[in-house]
Structures are given as structure tokens and as C-alpha cells.
Amino acid sequence: MRTYQLSDGPNEPVGDVDVFRWDGYERAGAMPFRAMWYRVPAGGVSPADRHPELELSIVVSGDAAVSVDGAEPVEVRQGGAFLLEAGERHVVHNRRPDEPLVVFSAYWFEQGPKRAAKRGQNDG
């Protein structure tokens, strides 16, 4: 068994958000996904992001409000999760004025029949 701690990871600031990617952890490259933690400061907002991977995020501490493709933000409380589809533009808000928001995210490229079906839908 291996354990991974947020405080042990290399910090990569992205705007006001601290990003801790798992790339530097032992055996992280052997996993079928990539992962990271990120910390949004009290009252802060993440930069807008869009990427080709699916992303499953779990709110570790605090409460998030997630806006996708410009829609009204959806509240995701501590212990809750949200799944972002490939290509969805998203912004994560920390609504708490007194503590940071910490989110764990795993992300990967969709594979198999579902991806092939989506490609077929987008071709025509």
C-alpha cells in the first residue's frame, strides 16, 4: 500500500489556485488515470479550464460552486463529487470567505465503445 498526502506534493500555482499534481509520486505513472489536488483560496475562483479528459472531482474540504459552460453554478458540498465531460468549460468557486476549498480530481481519456459512439455522432 502507498499513501499520498496533499502536503507532500509539488505545488504548481495556476493563478490564485494551488495545484498539486500526482505526477511526481511513486507509481503514479502506473495508474490508469492522472490525479491532482487543488486548493482555491477563501472566496476565490479557479481560472476557467477546458480539456479533452473526463474529470471526476471530490470536494475534500469546504463547499464548491461549479459553473459549466457559463451556466449558473451548482453547489457541491464537502464529501460530494462532480463529473466533468471532455470539453466542458468549467470554473470552481469557493463560496466560503474564511477557509480554502480543497478538491481531489482524477482525470483520464475516455476509451472503448462509448468514445467511438461519440466520435460517430460528432462526424455527421
C-alpha atoms as a printed R data frame, in Angstrom:
    type eleno elety resid chain resno       x      y       z
1   ATOM     1    CA   MET     A     1   0.000  0.000   0.000
2   ATOM     2    CA   ARG     A     2   1.084  3.561  -0.711
3   ATOM     3    CA   THR     A     3  -0.255  6.718   0.823
4   ATOM     4    CA   TYR     A     4  -0.288 10.165  -0.728
5   ATOM     5    CA   GLN     A     5  -0.553 13.428   1.184
6   ATOM     6    CA   LEU     A     6  -1.503 16.807  -0.193
7   ATOM     7    CA   SER     A     7   1.309 18.447   1.753
8   ATOM     8    CA   ASP     A     8   3.922 16.119   0.154
9   ATOM     9    CA   GLY     A     9   3.133 17.029  -3.440
10  ATOM    10    CA   PRO     A    10   4.847 19.643  -5.576
11  ATOM    11    CA   ASN     A    11   2.819 22.864  -5.723
12  ATOM    12    CA   GLU     A    12   2.158 24.450  -9.122
13  ATOM    13    CA   PRO     A    13   0.288 27.768  -8.787
14  ATOM    14    CA   VAL     A    14  -2.312 28.405 -11.504
15  ATOM    15    CA   GLY     A    15  -3.498 31.943 -10.915
16  ATOM    16    CA   ASP     A    16  -4.541 32.080  -7.254
17  ATOM    17    CA   VAL     A    17  -5.146 28.319  -7.141
18  ATOM    18    CA   ASP     A    18  -2.529 25.911  -5.768
19  ATOM    19    CA   VAL     A    19  -2.351 22.710  -7.860
20  ATOM    20    CA   PHE     A    20  -0.668 19.570  -6.529
21  ATOM    21    CA   ARG     A    21  -0.317 17.082  -9.413
22  ATOM    22    CA   TRP     A    22   0.358 13.431  -8.641
23  ATOM    23    CA   ASP     A    23   2.902 13.092 -11.454
24  ATOM    24    CA   GLY     A    24   5.821 13.159  -9.008
25  ATOM    25    CA   TYR     A    25   4.521 10.465  -6.672
26  ATOM    26    CA   GLU     A    26   5.943  6.962  -6.792
27  ATOM    27    CA   ARG     A    27   3.905  4.652  -9.063
28  ATOM    28    CA   ALA     A    28   1.588  7.480 -10.157
29  ATOM    29    CA   GLY     A    29   2.509  6.769 -13.784
30  ATOM    30    CA   ALA     A    30   1.309  3.166 -13.442
31  ATOM    31    CA   MET     A    31  -2.261  4.242 -12.648
32  ATOM    32    CA   PRO     A    32  -4.912  4.260 -15.410
33  ATOM    33    CA   PHE     A    33  -5.616  7.929 -14.671
34  ATOM    34    CA   ARG     A    34  -3.806 11.098 -13.667
35  ATOM    35    CA   ALA     A    35  -4.702 12.917 -10.489
36  ATOM    36    CA   MET     A    36  -4.250 16.118  -8.533
37  ATOM    37    CA   TRP     A    37  -5.454 18.080  -5.584
38  ATOM    38    CA   TYR     A    38  -6.171 21.765  -5.905
39  ATOM    39    CA   ARG     A    39  -6.799 24.443  -3.333
40  ATOM    40    CA   VAL     A    40  -8.924 27.508  -4.088
41  ATOM    41    CA   PRO     A    41  -8.364 30.316  -1.555
42  ATOM    42    CA   ALA     A    42 -11.175 31.617   0.652
43  ATOM    43    CA   GLY     A    43 -13.654 33.493  -1.522
44  ATOM    44    CA   GLY     A    44 -11.590 32.654  -4.627
45  ATOM    45    CA   VAL     A    45 -12.357 31.311  -8.087
46  ATOM    46    CA   SER     A    46 -10.371 28.939 -10.273
47  ATOM    47    CA   PRO     A    47  -9.321 30.049 -13.738
48  ATOM    48    CA   ALA     A    48 -11.648 28.782 -16.477
49  ATOM    49    CA   ASP     A    49 -10.477 25.389 -17.709
50  ATOM    50    CA   ARG     A    50 -11.360 23.067 -20.591
51  ATOM    51    CA   HIS     A    51  -9.584 19.836 -21.525
52  ATOM    52    CA   PRO     A    52 -10.111 16.636 -23.534
53  ATOM    53    CA   GLU     A    53 -10.192 14.335 -20.485
54  ATOM    54    CA   LEU     A    54 -13.102 13.265 -18.308
55  ATOM    55    CA   GLU     A    55 -12.572 14.609 -14.773
56  ATOM    56    CA   LEU     A    56 -14.053 13.218 -11.573
57  ATOM    57    CA   SER     A    57 -13.675 15.629  -8.642
58  ATOM    58    CA   ILE     A    58 -14.372 15.102  -4.946
59  ATOM    59    CA   VAL     A    59 -14.717 18.047  -2.580
60  ATOM    60    CA   VAL     A    60 -12.345 17.171   0.267
61  ATOM    61    CA   SER     A    61 -12.941 20.258   2.410
62  ATOM    62    CA   GLY     A    62 -15.137 23.302   2.032
63  ATOM    63    CA   ASP     A    63 -18.032 23.780  -0.352
64  ATOM    64    CA   ALA     A    64 -17.687 24.306  -4.097
65  ATOM    65    CA   ALA     A    65 -19.932 26.006  -6.618
66  ATOM    66    CA   VAL     A    66 -19.156 24.691 -10.103
67  ATOM    67    CA   SER     A    67 -20.162 26.524 -13.266
68  ATOM    68    CA   VAL     A    68 -20.067 24.577 -16.546
69  ATOM    69    CA   ASP     A    69 -20.164 26.263 -19.954
70  ATOM    70    CA   GLY     A    70 -21.338 29.548 -18.413
71  ATOM    71    CA   ALA     A    71 -24.399 28.064 -16.665
72  ATOM    72    CA   GLU     A    72 -25.401 29.033 -13.137
73  ATOM    73    CA   PRO     A    73 -23.075 27.408 -10.584
74  ATOM    74    CA   VAL     A    74 -24.160 24.148  -8.952
75  ATOM    75    CA   GLU     A    75 -23.354 23.683  -5.262
76  ATOM    76    CA   VAL     A    76 -21.201 20.677  -4.352
77  ATOM    77    CA   ARG     A    77 -20.694 20.299  -0.615
78  ATOM    78    CA   GLN     A    78 -17.821 18.662   1.257
79  ATOM    79    CA   GLY     A    79 -17.846 14.922   0.540
80  ATOM    80    CA   GLY     A    80 -19.760 15.414  -2.718
81  ATOM    81    CA   ALA     A    81 -18.424 14.815  -6.209
82  ATOM    82    CA   PHE     A    82 -18.875 16.133  -9.732
83  ATOM    83    CA   LEU     A    83 -18.018 14.636 -13.114
84  ATOM    84    CA   LEU     A    84 -16.948 16.898 -15.978
85  ATOM    85    CA   GLU     A    85 -17.286 15.631 -19.515
86  ATOM    86    CA   ALA     A    86 -14.461 16.143 -22.006
87  ATOM    87    CA   GLY     A    87 -14.521 19.663 -23.416
88  ATOM    88    CA   GLU     A    88 -16.778 21.232 -20.785
89  ATOM    89    CA   ARG     A    89 -15.518 24.694 -19.816
90  ATOM    90    CA   HIS     A    90 -15.644 24.901 -16.030
91  ATOM    91    CA   VAL     A    91 -14.947 27.283 -13.183
92  ATOM    92    CA   VAL     A    92 -14.854 26.319  -9.498
93  ATOM    93    CA   HIS     A    93 -15.871 28.905  -6.912
94  ATOM    94    CA   ASN     A    94 -15.057 28.797  -3.203
95  ATOM    95    CA   ARG     A    95 -18.097 30.367  -1.550
96  ATOM    96    CA   ARG     A    96 -16.602 30.281   1.947
97  ATOM    97    CA   PRO     A    97 -14.992 33.583   2.934
98  ATOM    98    CA   ASP     A    98 -12.916 32.106   5.762
99  ATOM    99    CA   GLU     A    99 -11.314 28.851   4.559
100 ATOM   100    CA   PRO     A   100  -9.791 27.331   1.428
101 ATOM   101    CA   LEU     A   101 -11.609 24.819  -0.755
102 ATOM   102    CA   VAL     A   102  -9.707 21.564  -1.391
103 ATOM   103    CA   VAL     A   103 -10.702 19.289  -4.280
104 ATOM   104    CA   PHE     A   104  -9.237 15.951  -5.405
105 ATOM   105    CA   SER     A   105  -9.535 15.242  -9.141
106 ATOM   106    CA   ALA     A   106  -8.793 12.150 -11.203
107 ATOM   107    CA   TYR     A   107  -8.822 12.574 -14.969
108 ATOM   108    CA   TRP     A   108  -8.419 10.296 -17.964
109 ATOM   109    CA   PHE     A   109  -9.165  9.951 -21.650
110 ATOM   110    CA   GLU     A   110 -12.415  8.120 -22.378
111 ATOM   111    CA   GLN     A   111 -11.830  4.801 -24.122
112 ATOM   112    CA   GLY     A   112 -13.803  1.976 -25.650
113 ATOM   113    CA   PRO     A   113 -17.230  1.813 -27.299
114 ATOM   114    CA   LYS     A   114 -18.647  4.999 -25.736
115 ATOM   115    CA   ARG     A   115 -15.825  7.096 -27.158
116 ATOM   116    CA   ALA     A   116 -16.251  5.519 -30.599
117 ATOM   117    CA   ALA     A   117 -20.007  6.213 -30.477
118 ATOM   118    CA   LYS     A   118 -19.387  9.859 -29.545
119 ATOM   119    CA   ARG     A   119 -16.918 10.229 -32.403
120 ATOM   120    CA   GLY     A   120 -19.538  8.853 -34.781
121 ATOM   121    CA   GLN     A   121 -22.126 11.356 -33.528
122 ATOM   122    CA   ASN     A   122 -19.738 14.254 -33.967
123 ATOM   123    CA   ASP     A   123 -18.767 13.246 -37.503
124 ATOM   124    CA   GLY     A   124 -22.119 13.822 -39.108
